[in-house]
Tab-separated table of C-alpha atoms and ligand atoms in Angstrom:
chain	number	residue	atom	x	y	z
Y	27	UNK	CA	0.000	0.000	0.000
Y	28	UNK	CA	2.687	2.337	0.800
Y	29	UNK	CA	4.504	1.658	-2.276
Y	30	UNK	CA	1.437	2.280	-4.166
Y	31	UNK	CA	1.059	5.693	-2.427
Y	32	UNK	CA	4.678	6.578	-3.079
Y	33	UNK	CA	4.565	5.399	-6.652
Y	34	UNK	CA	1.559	7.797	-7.365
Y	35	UNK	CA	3.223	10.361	-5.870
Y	36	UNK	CA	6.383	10.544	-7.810
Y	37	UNK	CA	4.405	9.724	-11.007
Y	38	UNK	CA	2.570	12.971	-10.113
Y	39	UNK	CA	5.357	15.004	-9.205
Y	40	UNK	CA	7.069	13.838	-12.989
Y	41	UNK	CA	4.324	14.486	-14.603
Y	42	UNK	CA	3.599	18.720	-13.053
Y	43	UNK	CA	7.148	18.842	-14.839
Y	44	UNK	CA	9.312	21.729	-14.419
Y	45	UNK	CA	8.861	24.620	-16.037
Y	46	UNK	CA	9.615	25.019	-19.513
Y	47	UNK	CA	13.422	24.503	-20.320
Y	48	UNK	CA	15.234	27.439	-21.936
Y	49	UNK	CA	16.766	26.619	-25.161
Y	50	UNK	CA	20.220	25.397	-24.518
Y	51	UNK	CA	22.921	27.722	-25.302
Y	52	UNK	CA	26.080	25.732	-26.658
Y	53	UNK	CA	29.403	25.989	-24.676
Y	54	UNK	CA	32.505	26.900	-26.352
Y	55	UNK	CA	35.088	26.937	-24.110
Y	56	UNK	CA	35.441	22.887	-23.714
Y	57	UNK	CA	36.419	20.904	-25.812
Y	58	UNK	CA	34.767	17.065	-25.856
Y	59	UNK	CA	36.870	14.283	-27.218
Y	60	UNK	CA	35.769	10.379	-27.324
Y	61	UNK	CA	36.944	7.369	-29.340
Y	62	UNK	CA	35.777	3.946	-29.847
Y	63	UNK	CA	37.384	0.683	-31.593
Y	64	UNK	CA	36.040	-0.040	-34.998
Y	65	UNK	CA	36.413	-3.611	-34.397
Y	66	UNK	CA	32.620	-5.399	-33.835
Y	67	UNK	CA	29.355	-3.795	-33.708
Y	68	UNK	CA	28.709	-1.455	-30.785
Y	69	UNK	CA	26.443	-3.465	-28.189
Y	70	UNK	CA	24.260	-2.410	-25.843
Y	71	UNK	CA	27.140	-1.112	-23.332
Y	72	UNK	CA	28.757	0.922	-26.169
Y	73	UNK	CA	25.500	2.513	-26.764
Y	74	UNK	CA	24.274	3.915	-23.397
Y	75	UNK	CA	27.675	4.042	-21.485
Y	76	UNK	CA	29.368	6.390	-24.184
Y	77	UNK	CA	27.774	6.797	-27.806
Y	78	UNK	CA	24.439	8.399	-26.233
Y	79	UNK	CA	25.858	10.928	-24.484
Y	80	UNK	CA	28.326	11.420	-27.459
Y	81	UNK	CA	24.989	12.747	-29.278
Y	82	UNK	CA	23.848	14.813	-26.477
Y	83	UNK	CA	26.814	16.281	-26.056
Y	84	UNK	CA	27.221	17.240	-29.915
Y	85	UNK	CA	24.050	19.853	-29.631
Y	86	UNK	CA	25.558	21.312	-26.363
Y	87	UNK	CA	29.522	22.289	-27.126
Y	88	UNK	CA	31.066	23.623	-30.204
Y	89	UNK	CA	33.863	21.661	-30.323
Y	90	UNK	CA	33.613	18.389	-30.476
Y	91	UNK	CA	35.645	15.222	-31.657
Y	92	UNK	CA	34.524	11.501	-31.884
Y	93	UNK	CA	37.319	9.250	-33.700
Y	94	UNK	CA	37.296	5.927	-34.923
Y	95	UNK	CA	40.118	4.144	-33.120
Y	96	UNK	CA	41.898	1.678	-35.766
Y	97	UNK	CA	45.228	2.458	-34.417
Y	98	UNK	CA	44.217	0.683	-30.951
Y	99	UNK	CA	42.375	-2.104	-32.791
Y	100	UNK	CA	45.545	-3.606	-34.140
Y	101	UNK	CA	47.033	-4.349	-30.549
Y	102	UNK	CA	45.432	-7.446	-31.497
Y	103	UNK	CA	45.647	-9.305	-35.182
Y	104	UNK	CA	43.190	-7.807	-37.614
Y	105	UNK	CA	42.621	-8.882	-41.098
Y	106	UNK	CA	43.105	-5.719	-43.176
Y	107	UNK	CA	39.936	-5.913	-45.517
Y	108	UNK	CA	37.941	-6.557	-42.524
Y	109	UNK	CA	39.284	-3.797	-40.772
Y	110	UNK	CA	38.484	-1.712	-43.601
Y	111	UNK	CA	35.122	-2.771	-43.587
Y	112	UNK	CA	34.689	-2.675	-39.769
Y	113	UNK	CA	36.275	0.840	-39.819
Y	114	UNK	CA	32.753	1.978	-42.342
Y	115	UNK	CA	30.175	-0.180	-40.324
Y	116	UNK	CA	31.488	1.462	-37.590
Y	117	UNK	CA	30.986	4.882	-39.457
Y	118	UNK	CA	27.665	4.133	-40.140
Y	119	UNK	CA	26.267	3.068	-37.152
Y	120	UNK	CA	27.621	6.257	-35.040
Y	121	UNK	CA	25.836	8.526	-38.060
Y	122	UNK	CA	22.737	5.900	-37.283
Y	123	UNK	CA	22.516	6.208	-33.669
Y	124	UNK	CA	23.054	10.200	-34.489
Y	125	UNK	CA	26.186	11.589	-34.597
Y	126	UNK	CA	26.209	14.253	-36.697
Y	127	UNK	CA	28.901	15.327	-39.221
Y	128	UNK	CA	27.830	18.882	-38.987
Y	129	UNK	CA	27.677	19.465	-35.324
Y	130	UNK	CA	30.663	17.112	-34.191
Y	131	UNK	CA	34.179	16.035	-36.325
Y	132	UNK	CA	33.526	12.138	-36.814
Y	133	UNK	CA	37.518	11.117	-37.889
Y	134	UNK	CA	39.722	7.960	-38.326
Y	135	UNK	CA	42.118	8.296	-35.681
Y	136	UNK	CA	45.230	6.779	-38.389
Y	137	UNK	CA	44.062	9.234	-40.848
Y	138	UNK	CA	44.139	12.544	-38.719
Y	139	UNK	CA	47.067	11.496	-36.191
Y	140	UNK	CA	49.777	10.314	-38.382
Y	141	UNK	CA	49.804	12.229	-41.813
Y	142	UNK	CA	51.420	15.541	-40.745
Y	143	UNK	CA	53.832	13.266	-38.084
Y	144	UNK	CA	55.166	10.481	-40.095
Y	145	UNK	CA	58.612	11.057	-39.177
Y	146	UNK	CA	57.932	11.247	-35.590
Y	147	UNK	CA	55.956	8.082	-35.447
Y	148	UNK	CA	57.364	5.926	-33.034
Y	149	UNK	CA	56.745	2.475	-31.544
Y	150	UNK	CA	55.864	3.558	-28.344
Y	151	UNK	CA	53.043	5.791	-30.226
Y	152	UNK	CA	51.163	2.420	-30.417
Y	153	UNK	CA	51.253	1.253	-26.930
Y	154	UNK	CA	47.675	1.443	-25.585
Y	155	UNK	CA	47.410	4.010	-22.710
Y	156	UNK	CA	49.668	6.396	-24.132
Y	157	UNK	CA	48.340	6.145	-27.862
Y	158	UNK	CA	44.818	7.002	-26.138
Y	159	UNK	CA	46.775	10.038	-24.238
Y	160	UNK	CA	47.631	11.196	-27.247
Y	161	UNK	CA	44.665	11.302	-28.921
Y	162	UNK	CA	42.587	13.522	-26.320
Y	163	UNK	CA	45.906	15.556	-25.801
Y	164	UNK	CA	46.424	16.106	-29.476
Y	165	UNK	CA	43.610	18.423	-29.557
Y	166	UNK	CA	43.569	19.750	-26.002
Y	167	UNK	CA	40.363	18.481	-24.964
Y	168	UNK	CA	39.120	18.924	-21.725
Y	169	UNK	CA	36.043	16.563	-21.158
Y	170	UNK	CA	35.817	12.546	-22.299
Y	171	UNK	CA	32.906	10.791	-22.385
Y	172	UNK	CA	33.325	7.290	-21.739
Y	173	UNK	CA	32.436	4.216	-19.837
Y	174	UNK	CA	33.640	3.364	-16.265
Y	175	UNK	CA	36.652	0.765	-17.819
Y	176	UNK	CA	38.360	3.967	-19.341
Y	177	UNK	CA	38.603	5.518	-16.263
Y	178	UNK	CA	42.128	3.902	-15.368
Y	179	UNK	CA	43.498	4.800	-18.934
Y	180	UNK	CA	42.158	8.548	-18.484
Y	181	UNK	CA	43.839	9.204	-14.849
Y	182	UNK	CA	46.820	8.101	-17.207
Y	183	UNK	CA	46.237	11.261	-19.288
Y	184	UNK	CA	45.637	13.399	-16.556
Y	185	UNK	CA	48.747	12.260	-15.271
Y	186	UNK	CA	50.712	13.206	-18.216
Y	187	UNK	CA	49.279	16.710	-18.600
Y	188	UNK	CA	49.585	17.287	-15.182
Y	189	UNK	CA	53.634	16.254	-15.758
Y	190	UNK	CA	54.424	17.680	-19.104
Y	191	UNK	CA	52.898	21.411	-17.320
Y	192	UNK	CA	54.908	21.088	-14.508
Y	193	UNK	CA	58.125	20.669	-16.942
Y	194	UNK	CA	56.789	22.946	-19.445
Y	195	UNK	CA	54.603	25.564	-18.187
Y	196	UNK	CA	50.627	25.548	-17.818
Y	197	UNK	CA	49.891	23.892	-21.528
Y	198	UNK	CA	47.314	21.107	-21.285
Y	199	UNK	CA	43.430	21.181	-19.557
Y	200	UNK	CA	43.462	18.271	-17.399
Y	201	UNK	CA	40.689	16.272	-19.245
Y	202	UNK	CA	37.543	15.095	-16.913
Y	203	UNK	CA	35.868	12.319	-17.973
Y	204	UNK	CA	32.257	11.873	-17.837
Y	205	UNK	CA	30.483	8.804	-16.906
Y	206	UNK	CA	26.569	8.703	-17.308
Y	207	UNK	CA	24.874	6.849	-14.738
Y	208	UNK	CA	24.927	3.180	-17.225
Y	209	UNK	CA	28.812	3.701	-16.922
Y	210	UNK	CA	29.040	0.063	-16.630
Y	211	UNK	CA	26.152	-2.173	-18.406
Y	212	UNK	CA	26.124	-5.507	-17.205
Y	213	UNK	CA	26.392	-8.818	-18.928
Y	214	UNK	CA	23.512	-10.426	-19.557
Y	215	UNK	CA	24.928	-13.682	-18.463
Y	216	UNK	CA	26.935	-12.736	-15.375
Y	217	UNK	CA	25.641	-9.417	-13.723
Y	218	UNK	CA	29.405	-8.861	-11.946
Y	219	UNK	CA	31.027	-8.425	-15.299
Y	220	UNK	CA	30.815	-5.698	-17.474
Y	221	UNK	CA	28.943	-6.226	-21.068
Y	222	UNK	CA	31.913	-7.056	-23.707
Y	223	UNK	CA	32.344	-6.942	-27.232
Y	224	UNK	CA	34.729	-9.524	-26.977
Y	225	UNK	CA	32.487	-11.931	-24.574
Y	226	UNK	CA	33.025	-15.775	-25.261
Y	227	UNK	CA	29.287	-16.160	-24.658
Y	228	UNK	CA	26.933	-15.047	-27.181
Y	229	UNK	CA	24.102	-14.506	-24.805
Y	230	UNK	CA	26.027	-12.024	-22.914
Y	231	UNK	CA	26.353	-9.285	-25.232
Y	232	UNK	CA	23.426	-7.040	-27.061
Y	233	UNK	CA	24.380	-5.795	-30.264
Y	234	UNK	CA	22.326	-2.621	-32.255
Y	235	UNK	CA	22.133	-4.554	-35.213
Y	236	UNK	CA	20.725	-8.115	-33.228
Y	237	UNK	CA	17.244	-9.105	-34.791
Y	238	UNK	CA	14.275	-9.261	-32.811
Y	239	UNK	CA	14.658	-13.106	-31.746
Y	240	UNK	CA	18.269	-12.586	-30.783
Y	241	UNK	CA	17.366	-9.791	-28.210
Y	242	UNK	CA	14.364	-11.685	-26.923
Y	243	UNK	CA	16.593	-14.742	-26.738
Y	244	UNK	CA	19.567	-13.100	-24.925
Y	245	UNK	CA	17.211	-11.498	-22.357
Y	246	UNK	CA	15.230	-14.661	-21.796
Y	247	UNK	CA	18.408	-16.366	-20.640
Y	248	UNK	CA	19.507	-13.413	-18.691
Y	249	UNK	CA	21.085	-14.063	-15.125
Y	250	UNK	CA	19.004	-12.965	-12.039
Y	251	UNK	CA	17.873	-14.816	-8.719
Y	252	UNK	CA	15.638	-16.541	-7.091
Y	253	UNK	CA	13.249	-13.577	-6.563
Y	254	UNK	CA	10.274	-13.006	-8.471
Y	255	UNK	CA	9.487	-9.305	-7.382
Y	256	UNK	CA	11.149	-6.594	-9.858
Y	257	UNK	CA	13.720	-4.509	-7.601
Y	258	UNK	CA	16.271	-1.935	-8.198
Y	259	UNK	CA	19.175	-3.266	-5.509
Y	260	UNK	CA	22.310	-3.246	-7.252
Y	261	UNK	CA	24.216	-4.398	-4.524
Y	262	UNK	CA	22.519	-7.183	-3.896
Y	263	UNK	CA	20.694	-7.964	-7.039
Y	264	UNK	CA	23.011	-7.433	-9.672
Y	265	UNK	CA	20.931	-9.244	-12.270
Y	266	UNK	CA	17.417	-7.926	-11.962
Y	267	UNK	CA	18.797	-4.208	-11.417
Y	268	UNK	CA	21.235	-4.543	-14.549
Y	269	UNK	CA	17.787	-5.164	-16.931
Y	270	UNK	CA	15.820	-2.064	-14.521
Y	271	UNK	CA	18.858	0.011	-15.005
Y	272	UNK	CA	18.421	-0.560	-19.159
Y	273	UNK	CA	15.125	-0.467	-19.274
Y	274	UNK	CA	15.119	3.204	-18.075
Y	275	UNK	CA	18.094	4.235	-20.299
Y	276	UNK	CA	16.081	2.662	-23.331
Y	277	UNK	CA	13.130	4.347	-22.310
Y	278	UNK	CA	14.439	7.395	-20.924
Y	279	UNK	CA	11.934	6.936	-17.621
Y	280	UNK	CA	13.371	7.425	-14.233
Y	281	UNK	CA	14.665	4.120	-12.564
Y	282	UNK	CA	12.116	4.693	-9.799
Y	283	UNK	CA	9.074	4.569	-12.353
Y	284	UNK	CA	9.850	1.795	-14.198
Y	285	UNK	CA	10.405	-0.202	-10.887
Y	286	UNK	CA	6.882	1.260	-10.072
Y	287	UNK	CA	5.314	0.380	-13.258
Y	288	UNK	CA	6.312	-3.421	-13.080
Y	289	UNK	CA	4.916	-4.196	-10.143
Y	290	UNK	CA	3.004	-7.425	-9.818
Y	291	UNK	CA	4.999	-8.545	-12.768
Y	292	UNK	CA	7.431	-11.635	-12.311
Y	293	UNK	CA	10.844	-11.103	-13.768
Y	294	UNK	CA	10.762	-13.864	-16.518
Y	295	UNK	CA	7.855	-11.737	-18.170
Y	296	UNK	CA	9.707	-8.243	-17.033
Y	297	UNK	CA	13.040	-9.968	-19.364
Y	298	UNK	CA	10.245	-9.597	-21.966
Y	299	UNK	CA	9.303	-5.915	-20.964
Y	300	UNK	CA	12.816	-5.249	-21.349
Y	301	UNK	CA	13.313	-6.925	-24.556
Y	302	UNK	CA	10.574	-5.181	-26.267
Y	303	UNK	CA	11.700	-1.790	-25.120
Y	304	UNK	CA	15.437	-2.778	-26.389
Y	305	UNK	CA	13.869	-3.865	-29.664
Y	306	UNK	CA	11.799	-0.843	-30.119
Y	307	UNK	CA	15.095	1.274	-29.276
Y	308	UNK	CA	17.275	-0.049	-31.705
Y	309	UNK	CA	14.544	-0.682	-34.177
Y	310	UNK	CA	15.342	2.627	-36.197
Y	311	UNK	CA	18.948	2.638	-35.854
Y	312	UNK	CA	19.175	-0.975	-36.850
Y	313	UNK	CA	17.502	0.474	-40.361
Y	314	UNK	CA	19.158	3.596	-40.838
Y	315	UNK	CA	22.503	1.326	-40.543
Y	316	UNK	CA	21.434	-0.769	-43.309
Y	317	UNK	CA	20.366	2.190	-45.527
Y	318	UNK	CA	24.167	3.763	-44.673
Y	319	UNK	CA	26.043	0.897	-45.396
Y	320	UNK	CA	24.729	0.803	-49.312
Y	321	UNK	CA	26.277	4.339	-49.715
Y	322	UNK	CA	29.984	4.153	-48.851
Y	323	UNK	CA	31.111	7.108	-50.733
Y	324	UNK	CA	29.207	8.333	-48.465
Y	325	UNK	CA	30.518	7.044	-45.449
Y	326	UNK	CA	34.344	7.745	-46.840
Y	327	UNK	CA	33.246	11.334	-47.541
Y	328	UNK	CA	32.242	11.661	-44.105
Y	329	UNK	CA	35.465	10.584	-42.578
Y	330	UNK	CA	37.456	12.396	-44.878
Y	331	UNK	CA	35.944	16.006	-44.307
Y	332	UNK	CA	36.300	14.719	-40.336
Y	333	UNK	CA	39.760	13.464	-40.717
Y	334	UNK	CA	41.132	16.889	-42.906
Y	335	UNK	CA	38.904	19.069	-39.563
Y	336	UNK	CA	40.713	17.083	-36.864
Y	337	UNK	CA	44.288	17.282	-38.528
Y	338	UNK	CA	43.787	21.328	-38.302
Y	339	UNK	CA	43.112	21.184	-34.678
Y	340	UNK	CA	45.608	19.055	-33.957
Y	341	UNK	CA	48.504	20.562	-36.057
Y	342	UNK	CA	49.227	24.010	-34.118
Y	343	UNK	CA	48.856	21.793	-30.813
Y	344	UNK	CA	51.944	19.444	-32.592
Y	345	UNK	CA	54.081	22.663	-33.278
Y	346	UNK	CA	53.280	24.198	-29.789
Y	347	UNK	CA	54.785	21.335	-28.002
Y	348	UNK	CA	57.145	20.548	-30.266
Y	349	UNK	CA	58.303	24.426	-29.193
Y	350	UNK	CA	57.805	24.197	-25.470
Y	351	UNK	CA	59.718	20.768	-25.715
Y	352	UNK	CA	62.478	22.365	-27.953
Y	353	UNK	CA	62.409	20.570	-30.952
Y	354	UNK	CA	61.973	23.566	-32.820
H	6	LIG	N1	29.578	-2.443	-20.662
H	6	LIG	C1	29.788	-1.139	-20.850
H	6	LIG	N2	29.094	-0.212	-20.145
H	6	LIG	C2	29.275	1.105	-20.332
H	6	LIG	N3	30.147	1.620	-21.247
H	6	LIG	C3	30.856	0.746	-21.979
H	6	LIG	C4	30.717	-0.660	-21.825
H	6	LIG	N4	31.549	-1.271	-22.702
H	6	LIG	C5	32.183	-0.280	-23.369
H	6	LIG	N5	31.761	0.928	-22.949
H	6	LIG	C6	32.214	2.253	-23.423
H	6	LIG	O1	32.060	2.336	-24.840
H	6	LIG	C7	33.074	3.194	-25.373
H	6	LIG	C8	33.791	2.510	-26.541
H	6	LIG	O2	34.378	1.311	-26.093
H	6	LIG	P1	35.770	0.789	-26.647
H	6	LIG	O3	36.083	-0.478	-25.929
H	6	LIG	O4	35.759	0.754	-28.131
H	6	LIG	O5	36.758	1.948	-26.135
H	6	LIG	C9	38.133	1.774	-26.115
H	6	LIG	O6	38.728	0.777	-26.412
H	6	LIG	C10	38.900	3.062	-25.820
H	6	LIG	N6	40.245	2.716	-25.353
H	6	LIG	C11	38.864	3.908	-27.084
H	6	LIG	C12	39.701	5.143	-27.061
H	6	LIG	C13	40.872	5.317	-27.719
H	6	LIG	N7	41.325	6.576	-27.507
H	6	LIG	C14	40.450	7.221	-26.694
H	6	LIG	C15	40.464	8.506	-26.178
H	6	LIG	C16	39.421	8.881	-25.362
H	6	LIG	C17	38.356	8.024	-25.054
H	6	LIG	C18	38.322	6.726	-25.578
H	6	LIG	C19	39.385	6.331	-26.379
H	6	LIG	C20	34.032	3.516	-24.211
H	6	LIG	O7	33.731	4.804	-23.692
H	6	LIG	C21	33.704	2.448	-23.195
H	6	LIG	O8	33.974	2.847	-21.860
């Protein structure tokens, strides 16, 4: 009865709304920078732990830079025609889930890092945590957004710009990242692990581009307890509150009203709730990536006006240090 009560009153209190929002007035002084590995399709983790926000944050700062990581992709074996390929899926389904050309540069991070610096490329360019220091250095940005398993490399790069200004003189913004509150989506299959690309199991792992079945399927099997109730305890029920917390990202409903609105369901039909909501989310990006991928002049185009805008930023940053370091 009492959770009744306080479910009506926060549904009311949603629903009087503040007042009307004033038109957002775009920052300029920040500068956002994000990347992501071509390699595999982004899953559900990519989606609401980084590329989301990415598109938020493209309507609210001027400068902004998303790059397609292919440098960090080859720390492993890649086949280069897949690669190639991967590196334009991967083009298409940013544009899909709405990153926009005009409003954010959308770059291949070989094409815009290495062009002007060939002679300076080095071996120890390519090692992980300092390749991705260089990229949000390169262009002096001061905000990330990315997923809670980036953290570790980012305190990297705030350690280096924090080092290289105490040698050098007050250079670099210390970049902050920025986590939204699905900085770590779940697996499906084992709520204490966060949701890979590179999973073993199959079930684990929701892709955008995953047909209806596949989604339904994955969240069928989906790990939670023994308790039927639908509750949002992360600590203690891991499972169950890893499907509550998606279900509000992929509805955009607080957590506390979709906990509300399932109750007196049991959660083997709430993993079908879910499903449906996941479905209905990615149904239009799932289309707008198959209508992409038939134009890839297109998609080429794209990154090459991206790549040429990033390698502008970038190259008075490259001579600036190169000063302050006294190469020059
Ligand atoms: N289960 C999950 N829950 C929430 N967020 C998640 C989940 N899985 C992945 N992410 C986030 O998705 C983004 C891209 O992932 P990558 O592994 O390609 O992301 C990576 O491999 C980076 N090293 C790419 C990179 C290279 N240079 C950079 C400079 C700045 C920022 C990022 C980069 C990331 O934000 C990641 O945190």
């Amino acid at each position: 009865m009492r959770k009744a009560r306080e479910c009506w009153n926060f549904i009311r209190a949603l629903h009087q709304g503040p007042e009307a929002a004033p038109a957002p007035q775009k920052d300029s002084v920040k500068r956002i920078f994000s990347g992501i590995q071509p390699t595999g399709i982004p899953h559900l983790g990519n989606y609401l732990g980084a590329i989301e926000s990415w598109v938020r944050l493209q309507d609210e700062h001027d400068s902004v830079l998303y790059s397609i990581v292919d440098l960090h992709s080859i720390t492993v074996p890649q086949d280069p025609a897949i690669l190639r390929q991967s590196i334009l899926d991967m083009t298409a389904a940013l544009l899909a889930c709405g990153i926009n050309p005009e409003k954010s540069i959308l770059f291949q991070q070989s094409q815009a890092k290495t062009a002007k610096e060939k002679q300076n490329g080095t071996m120890g360019l390519l090692t992980y945590p300092v390749l991705q220091a260089a990229d949000v250095l390169l262009y002096k940005s001061t905000h990330v957004p990315v997923g809670e398993d980036q953290v570790q490399h980012m305190e990297l790069v705030q350690d280096l710009a924090q080092g290289f200004n105490k040698k050098y003189g007050e250079f670099f913004p210390v970049p902050r990242s920025i986590l939204t509150s699905m900085k770590k989506v779940k697996s499906l299959r084992d709520p204490s692990a966060k949701m890979s690309k590179s999973d073993p199991d199959k079930l684990a792992t929701v892709r955008i581009t995953d047909s209806p079945e596949e989604i339904v399927q994955k969240f069928r099997k989906a790990v939670t307890d023994f308790t039927s109730e639908v509750t949002y305890e992360p600590a203690s029920r891991g499972g169950v509150s890893n499907l509550v917390a998606i279900h509000a990202a992929v509805t955009g409903l607080p957590v506390e009203e979709v906990v509300c609105r399932s109750a007196g369901i049991d959660t083997a039909r709430y993993k079908l709730v879910v499903a449906d909501a996941v479905i209905e989310k990615f149904a239009p990006i799932k289309s707008e990536i198959e209508k992409l991928k038939t134009n890839k002049d297109h998609l080429e185009k794209v990154l090459q006006a991206g790549s040429a805008k990033a390698k502008e930023l970038a190259y008075p940053v490259c001579q600036e240090v190169k000063k302050l370091v006294g190469f020059l």
